[in-house]
């Protein structure tokens, strides 16, 4: 393994994206983000980071599992096909440069910009009954997110539709900084969002797939686990008996067919459901097989990394050093513009 991705990557548009470490990833993570990352690394200079500081904005008391969650998630990235020869992988908390830029940007960012974020208002109401309210870290996380992006001068940020507001805040922060400190030459470029093709993957109950909701299929679930989870999924509530005709649009299984099944299989499943010529287990069988086939190479690649954890740590170490070189260069420009180059 080389010590860093090749220099040719620097001529490509730069992409920055991160994930909070919540442990092993599920199919929603893959189709909502990772699949896009794998494609982008062939055409962009990709920086992908473990957002462990961001995890602490809402789970600041959960310190016992964070290290395991960090490396479980990195293994899933590698298993999905993220190539450390093409992309830079690193851990946010290993980069104090992010915290310094966050602090410097905070000096000129109006507090009202952060207070108007819908998720902050929701968290404020959620914690009001226990008298705590939202923490300062949670209030500031959109600005920390902006620092994460701007310190690498990312041109693009892959996000779902529900996250576009955060990229807009980042653009506002960059615009304000450049106007105040560097009006002649914009130091911090304004990033654009790259919307994911699958913004929301339904879970086993038809709601958004989520580990905390208990409705997820993990990327590394074994074949027998996938079989059991999909077989027991609820179906069209109006199809009580095998002989009752159903309607795919009412069935939580159908969105998964739309993602995993080809046109002929979808036509077979929808017609069989509406005419009651197939049962729900018949409908689920090709879906189970498709999910298992997708997971097989992930598990194989993951096993190799799990057998050699030092290799995973080395990949992160190399990525962190490359990220630090880029971050420090930006930080020097920011400090100079702010009159702090002494």
CSV table of C-alpha atoms in Angstrom, one decimal:
chain,number,residue,atom,x,y,z
A,1,UNK,CA,0.0,0.0,0.0
A,2,UNK,CA,1.3,3.4,-0.9
A,3,UNK,CA,1.6,6.2,1.7
A,4,UNK,CA,-1.0,8.4,0.1
A,5,UNK,CA,-3.3,8.6,-2.9
A,6,UNK,CA,-1.5,9.7,-6.1
A,7,UNK,CA,-1.0,13.4,-6.9
A,8,UNK,CA,-3.3,13.1,-10.0
A,9,UNK,CA,-6.2,13.3,-7.6
A,10,UNK,CA,-5.5,16.9,-6.7
A,11,UNK,CA,-6.5,18.0,-10.2
A,12,UNK,CA,-10.0,16.7,-9.7
A,13,UNK,CA,-12.9,18.5,-8.1
A,14,UNK,CA,-12.8,17.9,-4.4
A,15,UNK,CA,-15.6,16.2,-2.5
A,16,UNK,CA,-16.0,16.2,1.3
A,17,UNK,CA,-18.4,14.0,3.2
A,18,UNK,CA,-18.6,12.4,6.6
A,19,UNK,CA,-20.7,10.1,8.7
A,20,UNK,CA,-21.4,10.0,12.4
A,21,UNK,CA,-20.1,6.7,13.9
A,22,UNK,CA,-23.1,4.8,15.2
A,23,UNK,CA,-21.6,1.3,14.6
A,24,UNK,CA,-22.1,-1.1,11.8
A,25,UNK,CA,-23.9,0.4,8.8
A,26,UNK,CA,-27.2,-0.7,7.2
A,27,UNK,CA,-28.6,-0.7,3.6
A,28,UNK,CA,-29.9,2.8,4.1
A,29,UNK,CA,-26.4,4.1,4.7
A,30,UNK,CA,-25.1,2.2,1.6
A,31,UNK,CA,-27.8,3.3,-0.9
A,32,UNK,CA,-28.2,6.8,0.7
A,33,UNK,CA,-24.5,7.7,0.7
A,34,UNK,CA,-21.8,5.0,0.4
A,35,UNK,CA,-22.8,3.8,-3.1
A,36,UNK,CA,-22.5,7.4,-4.2
A,37,UNK,CA,-19.1,7.7,-2.5
A,38,UNK,CA,-17.8,4.6,-4.3
A,39,UNK,CA,-18.8,6.2,-7.7
A,40,UNK,CA,-17.4,9.6,-6.8
A,41,UNK,CA,-13.9,8.3,-5.9
A,42,UNK,CA,-13.3,7.5,-9.6
A,43,UNK,CA,-13.9,11.0,-10.8
A,44,UNK,CA,-13.3,13.3,-7.8
A,45,UNK,CA,-10.6,14.0,-5.1
A,46,UNK,CA,-12.6,12.5,-2.2
A,47,UNK,CA,-12.2,13.2,1.5
A,48,UNK,CA,-14.4,11.0,3.7
A,49,UNK,CA,-14.2,11.4,7.4
A,50,UNK,CA,-15.6,9.8,10.6
A,51,UNK,CA,-17.6,12.6,12.3
A,52,UNK,CA,-17.0,11.5,15.9
A,53,UNK,CA,-17.2,15.1,17.3
A,54,UNK,CA,-20.6,15.4,15.6
A,55,UNK,CA,-21.7,12.2,17.3
A,56,UNK,CA,-21.0,13.8,20.7
A,57,UNK,CA,-23.3,16.7,20.0
A,58,UNK,CA,-26.3,14.4,20.8
A,59,UNK,CA,-24.6,11.4,22.4
A,60,UNK,CA,-22.0,13.1,24.6
A,61,UNK,CA,-22.5,10.6,27.4
A,62,UNK,CA,-22.0,7.5,25.2
A,63,UNK,CA,-18.3,7.2,25.4
A,64,UNK,CA,-18.0,3.4,26.0
A,65,UNK,CA,-18.7,2.4,22.4
A,66,UNK,CA,-17.4,5.2,20.3
A,67,UNK,CA,-14.0,3.7,19.4
A,68,UNK,CA,-15.6,0.4,18.4
A,69,UNK,CA,-18.2,2.3,16.4
A,70,UNK,CA,-15.5,4.3,14.6
A,71,UNK,CA,-13.7,1.3,13.3
A,72,UNK,CA,-16.8,-0.8,12.6
A,73,UNK,CA,-17.9,2.0,10.3
A,74,UNK,CA,-14.6,2.3,8.5
A,75,UNK,CA,-14.6,-1.4,7.9
A,76,UNK,CA,-18.1,-1.0,6.3
A,77,UNK,CA,-16.7,1.8,4.1
A,78,UNK,CA,-13.9,-0.4,2.9
A,79,UNK,CA,-16.2,-3.4,2.5
A,80,UNK,CA,-18.5,-1.3,0.3
A,81,UNK,CA,-15.6,-0.5,-2.1
A,82,UNK,CA,-14.1,2.7,-0.8
A,83,UNK,CA,-10.5,2.5,-2.0
A,84,UNK,CA,-7.9,4.2,0.2
A,85,UNK,CA,-5.7,4.5,-2.9
A,86,UNK,CA,-8.3,6.8,-4.4
A,87,UNK,CA,-9.9,8.4,-1.4
A,88,UNK,CA,-8.6,10.0,1.8
A,89,UNK,CA,-10.2,8.5,5.0
A,90,UNK,CA,-9.7,10.2,8.3
A,91,UNK,CA,-11.1,10.8,11.8
A,92,UNK,CA,-12.4,14.2,12.6
A,93,UNK,CA,-11.2,14.3,16.2
A,94,UNK,CA,-7.7,13.6,15.1
A,95,UNK,CA,-7.8,16.9,13.3
A,96,UNK,CA,-7.5,19.9,15.8
A,97,UNK,CA,-7.4,22.1,12.7
A,98,UNK,CA,-11.1,21.6,12.3
A,99,UNK,CA,-11.7,22.9,15.8
A,100,UNK,CA,-9.5,26.0,15.2
A,101,UNK,CA,-11.3,26.9,12.0
A,102,UNK,CA,-14.6,26.4,13.8
A,103,UNK,CA,-13.5,28.8,16.5
A,104,UNK,CA,-12.3,31.4,14.0
A,105,UNK,CA,-15.5,31.2,11.9
A,106,UNK,CA,-17.5,31.6,15.1
A,107,UNK,CA,-16.1,35.1,15.6
A,108,UNK,CA,-18.0,36.4,12.6
A,109,UNK,CA,-21.0,34.1,12.3
A,110,UNK,CA,-24.3,35.5,13.7
A,111,UNK,CA,-25.8,33.3,16.4
A,112,UNK,CA,-29.2,33.7,14.7
A,113,UNK,CA,-28.0,31.7,11.7
A,114,UNK,CA,-27.6,28.7,14.0
A,115,UNK,CA,-30.7,29.2,16.1
A,116,UNK,CA,-32.9,29.1,13.1
A,117,UNK,CA,-31.8,25.6,12.1
A,118,UNK,CA,-35.0,23.4,12.4
A,119,UNK,CA,-33.1,20.5,14.1
A,120,UNK,CA,-31.8,22.9,16.8
A,121,UNK,CA,-35.4,24.0,17.6
A,122,UNK,CA,-36.5,20.4,17.7
A,123,UNK,CA,-33.7,19.5,20.1
A,124,UNK,CA,-34.5,22.5,22.3
A,125,UNK,CA,-38.1,21.4,22.6
A,126,UNK,CA,-37.1,17.7,23.1
A,127,UNK,CA,-34.8,18.5,26.0
A,128,UNK,CA,-36.9,21.3,27.6
A,129,UNK,CA,-38.9,18.9,30.0
A,130,UNK,CA,-35.7,17.8,31.7
A,131,UNK,CA,-34.4,21.3,32.1
A,132,UNK,CA,-31.3,20.9,30.1
A,133,UNK,CA,-32.2,22.4,26.7
A,134,UNK,CA,-29.9,21.9,23.7
A,135,UNK,CA,-26.2,22.0,24.4
A,136,UNK,CA,-23.8,24.6,23.0
A,137,UNK,CA,-22.2,21.8,20.9
A,138,UNK,CA,-25.5,21.0,19.3
A,139,UNK,CA,-26.2,24.7,18.6
A,140,UNK,CA,-22.8,25.0,17.0
A,141,UNK,CA,-22.7,21.8,15.0
A,142,UNK,CA,-23.8,23.4,11.7
A,143,UNK,CA,-20.8,25.7,12.0
A,144,UNK,CA,-18.5,22.9,12.8
A,145,UNK,CA,-19.9,21.1,9.8
A,146,UNK,CA,-19.1,24.2,7.8
A,147,UNK,CA,-15.5,24.2,9.1
A,148,UNK,CA,-15.2,20.5,8.1
A,149,UNK,CA,-16.1,21.4,4.5
A,150,UNK,CA,-14.4,24.7,4.1
A,151,UNK,CA,-11.0,23.6,5.5
A,152,UNK,CA,-10.6,21.3,2.5
A,153,UNK,CA,-12.1,23.9,0.1
A,154,UNK,CA,-14.5,21.2,-1.1
A,155,UNK,CA,-16.3,22.0,-4.4
A,156,UNK,CA,-19.1,19.5,-3.7
A,157,UNK,CA,-20.8,17.9,-0.7
A,158,UNK,CA,-22.9,14.7,-1.3
A,159,UNK,CA,-26.1,15.1,0.8
A,160,UNK,CA,-29.7,14.0,0.9
A,161,UNK,CA,-32.5,16.5,0.3
A,162,UNK,CA,-33.0,17.0,4.0
A,163,UNK,CA,-29.4,18.2,4.4
A,164,UNK,CA,-29.3,20.9,1.7
A,165,UNK,CA,-29.9,23.6,4.4
A,166,UNK,CA,-26.6,22.8,6.0
A,167,UNK,CA,-24.7,23.2,2.8
A,168,UNK,CA,-26.5,26.6,2.3
A,169,UNK,CA,-25.4,27.7,5.8
A,170,UNK,CA,-21.8,26.7,4.8
A,171,UNK,CA,-22.1,28.9,1.7
A,172,UNK,CA,-23.3,31.8,3.8
A,173,UNK,CA,-20.5,31.4,6.3
A,174,UNK,CA,-17.9,31.3,3.5
A,175,UNK,CA,-19.5,34.3,1.8
A,176,UNK,CA,-19.5,36.4,5.0
A,177,UNK,CA,-15.9,35.4,5.9
A,178,UNK,CA,-14.6,36.3,2.4
A,179,UNK,CA,-16.5,39.7,2.4
A,180,UNK,CA,-15.1,40.7,5.8
A,181,UNK,CA,-11.5,39.3,5.6
A,182,UNK,CA,-10.7,38.7,2.0
A,183,UNK,CA,-12.8,40.8,-0.4
A,184,UNK,CA,-10.2,40.9,-3.2
A,185,UNK,CA,-9.7,37.1,-3.3
A,186,UNK,CA,-12.1,34.6,-1.9
A,187,UNK,CA,-10.2,32.3,0.4
A,188,UNK,CA,-13.1,29.9,1.2
A,189,UNK,CA,-15.0,28.7,-1.9
A,190,UNK,CA,-18.7,28.2,-1.6
A,191,UNK,CA,-19.5,24.4,-2.0
A,192,UNK,CA,-22.4,22.9,-4.0
A,193,UNK,CA,-24.5,20.0,-2.9
A,194,UNK,CA,-24.5,16.7,-4.8
A,195,UNK,CA,-27.9,15.1,-4.2
A,196,UNK,CA,-27.9,11.3,-3.7
A,197,UNK,CA,-29.9,9.1,-6.1
A,198,UNK,CA,-31.6,7.2,-3.2
A,199,UNK,CA,-32.3,9.9,-0.6
A,200,UNK,CA,-34.5,7.6,1.6
A,201,UNK,CA,-34.6,3.8,1.9
A,202,UNK,CA,-37.6,2.4,3.7
A,203,UNK,CA,-36.9,-0.1,6.5
A,204,UNK,CA,-38.6,-3.4,7.4
A,205,UNK,CA,-41.7,-1.5,8.6
A,206,UNK,CA,-42.0,0.9,5.7
A,207,UNK,CA,-40.6,3.8,7.8
A,208,UNK,CA,-37.1,5.3,7.2
A,209,UNK,CA,-34.5,2.6,7.8
A,210,UNK,CA,-32.8,3.3,11.1
A,211,UNK,CA,-30.7,1.2,13.5
A,212,UNK,CA,-32.4,2.8,16.5
A,213,UNK,CA,-35.8,2.0,15.1
A,214,UNK,CA,-35.0,-1.7,14.9
A,215,UNK,CA,-36.1,-1.8,11.3
A,216,UNK,CA,-32.7,-2.1,9.5
A,217,UNK,CA,-30.9,-4.7,7.5
A,218,UNK,CA,-27.2,-4.3,8.3
A,219,UNK,CA,-24.7,-4.3,5.5
A,220,UNK,CA,-23.0,-7.4,7.0
A,221,UNK,CA,-26.1,-9.3,8.1
A,222,UNK,CA,-25.7,-13.0,7.3
A,223,UNK,CA,-27.9,-14.7,4.7
A,224,UNK,CA,-30.1,-16.4,7.3
A,225,UNK,CA,-30.6,-13.1,9.1
A,226,UNK,CA,-31.7,-11.3,5.9
A,227,UNK,CA,-34.0,-14.2,5.1
A,228,UNK,CA,-35.7,-14.0,8.5
A,229,UNK,CA,-36.0,-10.2,8.4
A,230,UNK,CA,-37.5,-9.9,5.0
A,231,UNK,CA,-39.8,-13.0,5.4
A,232,UNK,CA,-41.3,-11.4,8.5
A,233,UNK,CA,-41.8,-7.9,7.0
A,234,UNK,CA,-45.4,-6.7,7.0
A,235,UNK,CA,-47.1,-6.5,3.7
A,236,UNK,CA,-50.3,-4.9,2.3
A,237,UNK,CA,-52.6,-4.7,5.4
A,238,UNK,CA,-55.6,-5.3,3.2
A,239,UNK,CA,-54.3,-8.6,1.9
A,240,UNK,CA,-55.3,-10.7,4.8
A,241,UNK,CA,-55.7,-14.0,3.0
A,242,UNK,CA,-53.6,-15.6,0.2
A,243,UNK,CA,-56.6,-15.3,-2.1
A,244,UNK,CA,-57.1,-11.5,-1.5
A,245,UNK,CA,-55.8,-9.2,-4.2
A,246,UNK,CA,-53.2,-6.6,-3.0
A,247,UNK,CA,-51.8,-3.3,-4.1
A,248,UNK,CA,-48.0,-2.9,-4.2
A,249,UNK,CA,-48.2,0.8,-3.4
A,250,UNK,CA,-49.6,-0.1,0.1
A,251,UNK,CA,-46.9,-2.7,0.8
A,252,UNK,CA,-43.6,-1.9,2.6
A,253,UNK,CA,-41.9,-4.6,0.5
A,254,UNK,CA,-42.5,-2.8,-2.8
A,255,UNK,CA,-40.0,0.1,-2.4
A,256,UNK,CA,-37.3,-2.5,-1.9
A,257,UNK,CA,-38.4,-4.3,-5.1
A,258,UNK,CA,-38.1,-1.0,-6.9
A,259,UNK,CA,-34.5,-0.7,-5.7
A,260,UNK,CA,-33.3,-4.3,-6.0
A,261,UNK,CA,-35.5,-6.0,-8.7
A,262,UNK,CA,-35.2,-5.6,-12.5
A,263,UNK,CA,-38.2,-4.5,-14.6
A,264,UNK,CA,-39.4,-8.0,-15.3
A,265,UNK,CA,-39.3,-9.1,-11.7
A,266,UNK,CA,-41.2,-5.9,-10.7
A,267,UNK,CA,-43.8,-6.6,-13.3
A,268,UNK,CA,-44.2,-10.2,-12.1
A,269,UNK,CA,-44.5,-9.1,-8.5
A,270,UNK,CA,-47.0,-6.3,-9.0
A,271,UNK,CA,-49.2,-8.4,-11.3
A,272,UNK,CA,-49.1,-11.4,-9.0
A,273,UNK,CA,-50.0,-9.2,-6.1
A,274,UNK,CA,-52.9,-7.5,-7.7
A,275,UNK,CA,-54.3,-10.8,-9.1
A,276,UNK,CA,-53.5,-12.8,-6.0
A,277,UNK,CA,-51.7,-15.3,-8.2
A,278,UNK,CA,-48.6,-15.3,-5.9
A,279,UNK,CA,-48.3,-15.2,-2.1
A,280,UNK,CA,-46.4,-12.6,-0.1
A,281,UNK,CA,-43.5,-15.1,0.6
A,282,UNK,CA,-43.3,-15.8,-3.2
A,283,UNK,CA,-43.0,-12.1,-3.8
A,284,UNK,CA,-40.2,-11.7,-1.2
A,285,UNK,CA,-38.1,-14.6,-2.4
A,286,UNK,CA,-36.3,-12.8,-5.3
A,287,UNK,CA,-35.9,-9.7,-3.1
A,288,UNK,CA,-34.1,-11.8,-0.5
A,289,UNK,CA,-31.8,-13.3,-3.1
A,290,UNK,CA,-31.0,-9.9,-4.5
A,291,UNK,CA,-30.0,-8.5,-1.1
A,292,UNK,CA,-28.0,-11.5,-0.2
A,293,UNK,CA,-26.1,-11.3,-3.6
A,294,UNK,CA,-25.3,-7.6,-3.0
A,295,UNK,CA,-24.0,-8.3,0.5
A,296,UNK,CA,-21.8,-11.3,-0.3
A,297,UNK,CA,-18.7,-9.3,-1.5
A,298,UNK,CA,-19.2,-6.8,1.4
A,299,UNK,CA,-18.9,-9.6,3.9
A,300,UNK,CA,-15.9,-11.1,2.2
A,301,UNK,CA,-14.0,-7.9,2.1
A,302,UNK,CA,-15.0,-7.1,5.7
A,303,UNK,CA,-13.7,-10.4,6.9
A,304,UNK,CA,-10.2,-9.6,5.5
A,305,UNK,CA,-10.1,-6.3,7.3
A,306,UNK,CA,-11.5,-7.6,10.5
A,307,UNK,CA,-8.7,-10.2,10.5
A,308,UNK,CA,-6.1,-7.4,10.2
A,309,UNK,CA,-7.3,-4.5,12.3
A,310,UNK,CA,-3.8,-2.8,12.1
A,311,UNK,CA,-4.3,-2.4,8.4
A,312,UNK,CA,-7.5,-0.5,9.0
A,313,UNK,CA,-5.7,1.7,11.6
A,314,UNK,CA,-2.9,2.3,9.1
A,315,UNK,CA,-5.3,3.4,6.4
A,316,UNK,CA,-6.9,5.9,8.8
A,317,UNK,CA,-3.4,7.1,9.9
A,318,UNK,CA,-2.2,7.7,6.3
A,319,UNK,CA,-5.5,9.5,5.4
A,320,UNK,CA,-5.3,11.7,8.5
A,321,UNK,CA,-1.8,12.8,7.6
A,322,UNK,CA,-2.8,13.7,4.1
A,323,UNK,CA,-5.9,15.6,5.3
A,324,UNK,CA,-3.8,17.5,7.9
A,325,UNK,CA,-1.5,18.8,5.1
A,326,UNK,CA,-4.4,20.2,3.2
A,327,UNK,CA,-6.1,21.6,6.4
A,328,UNK,CA,-3.0,23.3,7.6
A,329,UNK,CA,-2.5,25.1,4.3
A,330,UNK,CA,-6.1,26.5,4.4
A,331,UNK,CA,-5.7,27.5,8.1
A,332,UNK,CA,-2.6,29.5,7.3
A,333,UNK,CA,-4.5,31.4,4.7
A,334,UNK,CA,-7.4,32.1,7.1
A,335,UNK,CA,-5.1,33.2,9.9
A,336,UNK,CA,-3.2,35.5,7.6
A,337,UNK,CA,-6.5,37.1,6.4
A,338,UNK,CA,-7.6,37.6,9.9
A,339,UNK,CA,-4.4,39.3,11.0
A,340,UNK,CA,-3.2,36.3,13.1
A,341,UNK,CA,-0.1,35.4,11.2
A,342,UNK,CA,2.3,36.3,14.0
